[in-house]
PDB file of C-alpha atoms in Angstrom:
ATOM      1  CA  PRO A   1      12.267   4.502   5.471  1.00 71.00           C
ATOM      2  CA  PRO A   2       9.413   2.738   7.256  1.00 81.00           C
ATOM      3  CA  VAL A   3       5.786   3.526   6.476  1.00 81.00           C
ATOM      4  CA  ASN A   4       3.733   4.643   9.459  1.00 81.00           C
ATOM      5  CA  VAL A   5       0.239   3.166   9.553  1.00 78.00           C
ATOM      6  CA  LYS A   6      -2.399   5.354  11.148  1.00 78.00           C
ATOM      7  CA  SER A   7      -3.577   3.731  14.371  1.00 78.00           C
ATOM      8  CA  ASN A   8      -7.018   4.072  15.882  1.00 80.00           C
ATOM      9  CA  LYS A   9      -8.521   3.172  19.268  1.00 80.00           C
ATOM     10  CA  ASP A  10      -8.937  -0.480  18.219  1.00 82.00           C
ATOM     11  CA  VAL A  11      -5.830  -1.246  16.156  1.00 84.00           C
ATOM     12  CA  THR A  12      -2.156  -0.310  16.541  1.00 87.00           C
ATOM     13  CA  VAL A  13       0.448  -1.223  13.925  1.00 87.00           C
ATOM     14  CA  SER A  14       4.201  -0.690  14.290  1.00 91.00           C
ATOM     15  CA  PRO A  15       6.036   1.029  11.393  1.00 90.00           C
ATOM     16  CA  VAL A  16       5.978  -1.099   8.236  1.00 89.00           C
ATOM     17  CA  HIS A  17       9.268  -1.858   6.475  1.00 91.00           C
ATOM     18  CA  ILE A  18       9.001  -2.537   2.736  1.00 89.00           C
ATOM     19  CA  ASN A  19      11.962  -4.442   1.275  1.00 91.00           C
ATOM     20  CA  ASN A  20      13.281  -5.720  -2.043  1.00 91.00           C
ATOM     21  CA  ILE A  21      11.219  -3.442  -4.293  1.00 88.00           C
ATOM     22  CA  ASN A  22      11.649  -4.439  -7.926  1.00 92.00           C
ATOM     23  CA  TYR A  23       9.809  -4.449 -11.265  1.00 91.00           C
ATOM     24  CA  ASN A  24      10.063  -5.960 -14.737  1.00 94.00           C
ATOM     25  CA  SER A  25       9.558  -2.947 -17.019  1.00 93.00           C
ATOM     26  CA  VAL A  26       8.563   0.708 -17.247  1.00 90.00           C
ATOM     27  CA  THR A  27       7.002   2.361 -20.287  1.00 92.00           C
ATOM     28  CA  LEU A  28       6.178   5.994 -20.857  1.00 88.00           C
ATOM     29  CA  SER A  29       3.716   7.205 -23.492  1.00 92.00           C
ATOM     30  CA  VAL A  30       2.644  10.760 -24.269  1.00 91.00           C
ATOM     31  CA  LEU A  31      -1.125  11.259 -24.164  1.00 90.00           C
ATOM     32  CA  ARG A  32      -1.194  15.050 -24.664  1.00 88.00           C
ATOM     33  CA  SER A  33       1.402  17.804 -24.635  1.00 87.00           C
ATOM     34  CA  THR A  34       1.242  18.048 -20.811  1.00 88.00           C
ATOM     35  CA  THR A  35       0.138  14.509 -19.914  1.00 91.00           C
ATOM     36  CA  ALA A  36       1.996  11.198 -20.002  1.00 91.00           C
ATOM     37  CA  ARG A  37       1.124   7.659 -18.939  1.00 92.00           C
ATOM     38  CA  ILE A  38       3.656   5.696 -16.922  1.00 90.00           C
ATOM     39  CA  SER A  39       3.141   1.930 -16.802  1.00 92.00           C
ATOM     40  CA  ILE A  40       5.149  -0.218 -14.418  1.00 91.00           C
ATOM     41  CA  LYS A  41       4.805  -3.970 -14.914  1.00 94.00           C
ATOM     42  CA  GLY A  42       5.717  -6.840 -12.628  1.00 94.00           C
ATOM     43  CA  ILE A  43       6.100  -4.919  -9.379  1.00 92.00           C
ATOM     44  CA  ARG A  44       7.128  -6.999  -6.398  1.00 92.00           C
ATOM     45  CA  PHE A  45       8.231  -6.352  -2.836  1.00 92.00           C
ATOM     46  CA  SER A  46       8.150  -7.884   0.615  1.00 93.00           C
ATOM     47  CA  VAL A  47       6.925  -6.516   3.923  1.00 92.00           C
ATOM     48  CA  ALA A  48       9.027  -7.346   6.973  1.00 94.00           C
ATOM     49  CA  GLU A  49       7.497  -8.779  10.130  1.00 95.00           C
ATOM     50  CA  THR A  50       5.350  -6.052  11.697  1.00 92.00           C
ATOM     51  CA  SER A  51       3.799  -6.003  15.174  1.00 92.00           C
ATOM     52  CA  ILE A  52       0.050  -5.479  15.519  1.00 88.00           C
ATOM     53  CA  GLU A  53      -2.300  -5.124  18.451  1.00 88.00           C
ATOM     54  CA  ALA A  54      -6.079  -5.068  18.259  1.00 83.00           C
ATOM     55  CA  LYS A  55      -8.687  -4.791  20.952  1.00 82.00           C
ATOM     56  CA  LYS A  56     -12.435  -5.153  20.901  1.00 78.00           C
ATOM     57  CA  LYS A  57     -14.841  -4.425  23.719  1.00 79.00           C
ATOM     58  CA  PHE A  58     -17.637  -6.912  24.328  1.00 78.00           C
ATOM     59  CA  LEU A  59     -20.176  -5.836  26.939  1.00 82.00           C
ATOM     60  CA  PHE A  60     -18.103  -5.558  30.126  1.00 82.00           C
ATOM     61  CA  PHE A  61     -14.730  -6.856  28.996  1.00 82.00           C
ATOM     62  CA  THR A  62     -12.112  -6.116  26.340  1.00 81.00           C
ATOM     63  CA  VAL A  63     -10.431  -8.790  24.252  1.00 79.00           C
ATOM     64  CA  LYS A  64      -6.878  -7.946  23.165  1.00 83.00           C
ATOM     65  CA  CYS A  65      -5.021  -9.616  20.344  1.00 84.00           C
ATOM     66  CA  ARG A  66      -1.327  -9.269  19.647  1.00 89.00           C
ATOM     67  CA  GLY A  67       0.724 -10.702  16.904  1.00 90.00           C
ATOM     68  CA  LYS A  68       2.963 -10.200  13.926  1.00 92.00           C
ATOM     69  CA  ILE A  69       2.182 -10.039  10.234  1.00 90.00           C
ATOM     70  CA  TRP A  70       4.399 -10.091   7.140  1.00 93.00           C
ATOM     71  CA  GLY A  71       3.885 -10.579   3.468  1.00 91.00           C
ATOM     72  CA  SER A  72       4.698  -9.899  -0.131  1.00 93.00           C
ATOM     73  CA  LEU A  73       3.134  -8.509  -3.248  1.00 90.00           C
ATOM     74  CA  SER A  74       4.089  -9.687  -6.731  1.00 93.00           C
ATOM     75  CA  ASN A  75       2.848  -9.869 -10.303  1.00 92.00           C
ATOM     76  CA  THR A  76       1.362  -6.382  -9.887  1.00 91.00           C
ATOM     77  CA  ASP A  77       1.036  -3.617 -12.467  1.00 93.00           C
ATOM     78  CA  ILE A  78       0.479   0.123 -11.996  1.00 90.00           C
ATOM     79  CA  SER A  79      -0.410   2.664 -14.655  1.00 92.00           C
ATOM     80  CA  ALA A  80      -0.575   6.366 -13.867  1.00 90.00           C
ATOM     81  CA  ASP A  81      -1.553   9.421 -15.895  1.00 92.00           C
ATOM     82  CA  VAL A  82       0.755  12.271 -14.973  1.00 90.00           C
ATOM     83  CA  THR A  83       0.277  15.953 -15.820  1.00 91.00           C
ATOM     84  CA  PHE A  84       3.186  18.377 -15.904  1.00 88.00           C
ATOM     85  CA  LYS A  85       2.812  22.063 -15.034  1.00 88.00           C
ATOM     86  CA  GLN A  86       5.471  24.732 -14.901  1.00 86.00           C
ATOM     87  CA  SER A  87       6.052  26.453 -11.569  1.00 85.00           C
ATOM     88  CA  GLY A  88       8.803  29.043 -11.923  1.00 88.00           C
ATOM     89  CA  THR A  89      11.860  27.229 -13.253  1.00 86.00           C
ATOM     90  CA  LYS A  90      10.542  23.791 -12.320  1.00 84.00           C
ATOM     91  CA  MET A  91       8.072  21.357 -13.815  1.00 82.00           C
ATOM     92  CA  ILE A  92       5.759  19.822 -11.235  1.00 88.00           C
ATOM     93  CA  ALA A  93       4.371  16.336 -11.880  1.00 87.00           C
ATOM     94  CA  THR A  94       0.920  15.411 -10.560  1.00 89.00           C
ATOM     95  CA  VAL A  95      -0.624  11.962 -10.873  1.00 89.00           C
ATOM     96  CA  VAL A  96      -4.247  12.582 -11.840  1.00 88.00           C
ATOM     97  CA  LYS A  97      -5.357   8.976 -12.284  1.00 87.00           C
ATOM     98  CA  SER A  98      -3.828   5.607 -11.493  1.00 88.00           C
ATOM     99  CA  HIS A  99      -4.837   1.981 -11.728  1.00 87.00           C
ATOM    100  CA  ILE A 100      -3.375  -0.917  -9.771  1.00 88.00           C
ATOM    101  CA  SER A 101      -3.778  -4.515 -10.773  1.00 88.00           C
ATOM    102  CA  ALA A 102      -2.598  -6.577  -7.788  1.00 85.00           C
ATOM    103  CA  ARG A 103      -2.588 -10.251  -8.695  1.00 85.00           C
ATOM    104  CA  SER A 104      -0.621 -11.886  -5.924  1.00 87.00           C
ATOM    105  CA  ILE A 105      -0.734 -10.840  -2.278  1.00 88.00           C
ATOM    106  CA  ASN A 106       0.738 -13.248   0.257  1.00 89.00           C
ATOM    107  CA  ILE A 107       0.246 -12.707   3.981  1.00 89.00           C
ATOM    108  CA  GLY A 108       1.737 -14.576   6.911  1.00 88.00           C
ATOM    109  CA  TYR A 109       0.957 -14.099  10.581  1.00 87.00           C
ATOM    110  CA  LYS A 110       1.567 -15.298  14.108  1.00 89.00           C
ATOM    111  CA  LEU A 111      -1.044 -14.497  16.733  1.00 86.00           C
ATOM    112  CA  TYR A 112      -0.905 -14.748  20.508  1.00 85.00           C
ATOM    113  CA  GLY A 113      -3.538 -15.222  23.182  1.00 76.00           C
ATOM    114  CA  ALA A 114      -7.261 -15.482  22.418  1.00 73.00           C
ATOM    115  CA  CYS A 115      -6.709 -14.600  18.762  1.00 76.00           C
ATOM    116  CA  LYS A 116      -4.461 -17.609  18.296  1.00 78.00           C
ATOM    117  CA  ILE A 117      -7.352 -19.857  19.272  1.00 75.00           C
ATOM    118  CA  ALA A 118      -9.837 -17.942  17.087  1.00 70.00           C
ATOM    119  CA  SER A 119      -7.496 -18.170  14.089  1.00 72.00           C
ATOM    120  CA  ARG A 120      -8.060 -21.931  14.029  1.00 73.00           C
ATOM    121  CA  PHE A 121     -11.677 -21.292  13.036  1.00 71.00           C
ATOM    122  CA  VAL A 122     -11.240 -18.343  10.656  1.00 70.00           C
ATOM    123  CA  ASP A 123      -9.081 -18.143   7.524  1.00 74.00           C
ATOM    124  CA  ILE A 124      -7.190 -15.004   8.538  1.00 71.00           C
ATOM    125  CA  LYS A 125      -4.884 -15.084   5.501  1.00 74.00           C
ATOM    126  CA  GLU A 126      -7.845 -15.012   3.131  1.00 76.00           C
ATOM    127  CA  LEU A 127      -9.598 -12.287   5.154  1.00 74.00           C
ATOM    128  CA  ALA A 128      -6.448 -10.136   5.139  1.00 76.00           C
ATOM    129  CA  ARG A 129      -5.841 -10.704   1.416  1.00 75.00           C
ATOM    130  CA  ASN A 130      -9.442  -9.794   0.535  1.00 78.00           C
ATOM    131  CA  LYS A 131      -9.310  -6.726   2.798  1.00 76.00           C
ATOM    132  CA  SER A 132      -6.071  -5.605   1.109  1.00 77.00           C
ATOM    133  CA  LEU A 133      -7.593  -5.948  -2.369  1.00 75.00           C
ATOM    134  CA  GLU A 134     -10.736  -4.139  -1.181  1.00 78.00           C
ATOM    135  CA  GLU A 135      -8.646  -1.254   0.223  1.00 76.00           C
ATOM    136  CA  LEU A 136      -6.812  -0.850  -3.112  1.00 74.00           C
ATOM    137  CA  LYS A 137     -10.157  -0.169  -4.832  1.00 74.00           C
ATOM    138  CA  LYS A 138     -11.246   2.610  -2.459  1.00 76.00           C
ATOM    139  CA  GLN A 139     -11.029   6.194  -3.738  1.00 75.00           C
ATOM    140  CA  LYS A 140      -9.287   7.333  -0.551  1.00 77.00           C
ATOM    141  CA  THR A 141      -6.563   4.725  -1.124  1.00 76.00           C
ATOM    142  CA  GLN A 142      -6.251   5.661  -4.800  1.00 75.00           C
ATOM    143  CA  ASP A 143      -5.901   9.344  -3.840  1.00 81.00           C
ATOM    144  CA  LYS A 144      -3.125   8.460  -1.367  1.00 80.00           C
ATOM    145  CA  ILE A 145      -1.353   6.332  -3.984  1.00 79.00           C
ATOM    146  CA  ASN A 146      -1.613   9.178  -6.513  1.00 80.00           C
ATOM    147  CA  GLU A 147      -0.138  11.583  -3.949  1.00 83.00           C
ATOM    148  CA  GLN A 148       2.756   9.232  -3.157  1.00 79.00           C
ATOM    149  CA  LEU A 149       3.458   8.556  -6.845  1.00 79.00           C
ATOM    150  CA  SER A 150       3.494  12.319  -7.501  1.00 82.00           C
ATOM    151  CA  GLU A 151       5.991  12.834  -4.667  1.00 81.00           C
ATOM    152  CA  ALA A 152       8.183   9.988  -5.916  1.00 77.00           C
ATOM    153  CA  ILE A 153       8.242  11.336  -9.484  1.00 79.00           C
ATOM    154  CA  ASN A 154       9.039  14.877  -8.329  1.00 76.00           C
ATOM    155  CA  LYS A 155      11.839  13.654  -6.040  1.00 76.00           C
ATOM    156  CA  LYS A 156      13.341  11.394  -8.702  1.00 66.00           C
ATOM    157  CA  LYS A 157      13.629  13.899 -11.528  1.00 57.00           C
ATOM    158  CA  ASN A 158      15.546  17.137 -11.628  1.00 51.00           C
ATOM    159  CA  CYS A 159      12.992  19.486 -13.168  1.00 46.00           C
ATOM    160  CA  ASN A 160      15.220  22.583 -13.224  1.00 43.00           C
ATOM    161  CA  TYR A 161      16.319  21.914 -16.798  1.00 40.00           C
ATOM    162  CA  TRP A 162      12.824  21.536 -18.313  1.00 40.00           C
TER     163      TRP A 162
END
């Protein structure tokens, strides 16, 4: 399913489609009786062409930019510490800490209008790559990743037999 990106008054992004998700290896190690570490190495995926629109007001006029972006992530590792707690007949997994090491982020784009002209003077690919790496380090992003990993683990396993 596509990932919906929260829009604001300045930026609108169409749903993001992530394709070809793959990885090299997964290891699981027990840290304590209720905590395990999952390490996934060599994660890679691509992001299909996604429409974007941004607008910025300058004094008495608004500049609008439209375009498309796409990209891929590869050579990336994730480790996550997961705690398990019993809830009735089920075990519930919660990711309490994760770390992402993103080594290769590739971004492509096509801009229209005024932004197309501006892109000749600014390295948009480098700006977008740096912004992506910066976002991965933010606590809010880490919390969201932990939440999504927890959901994925709980959906994947059948905890009724634990």
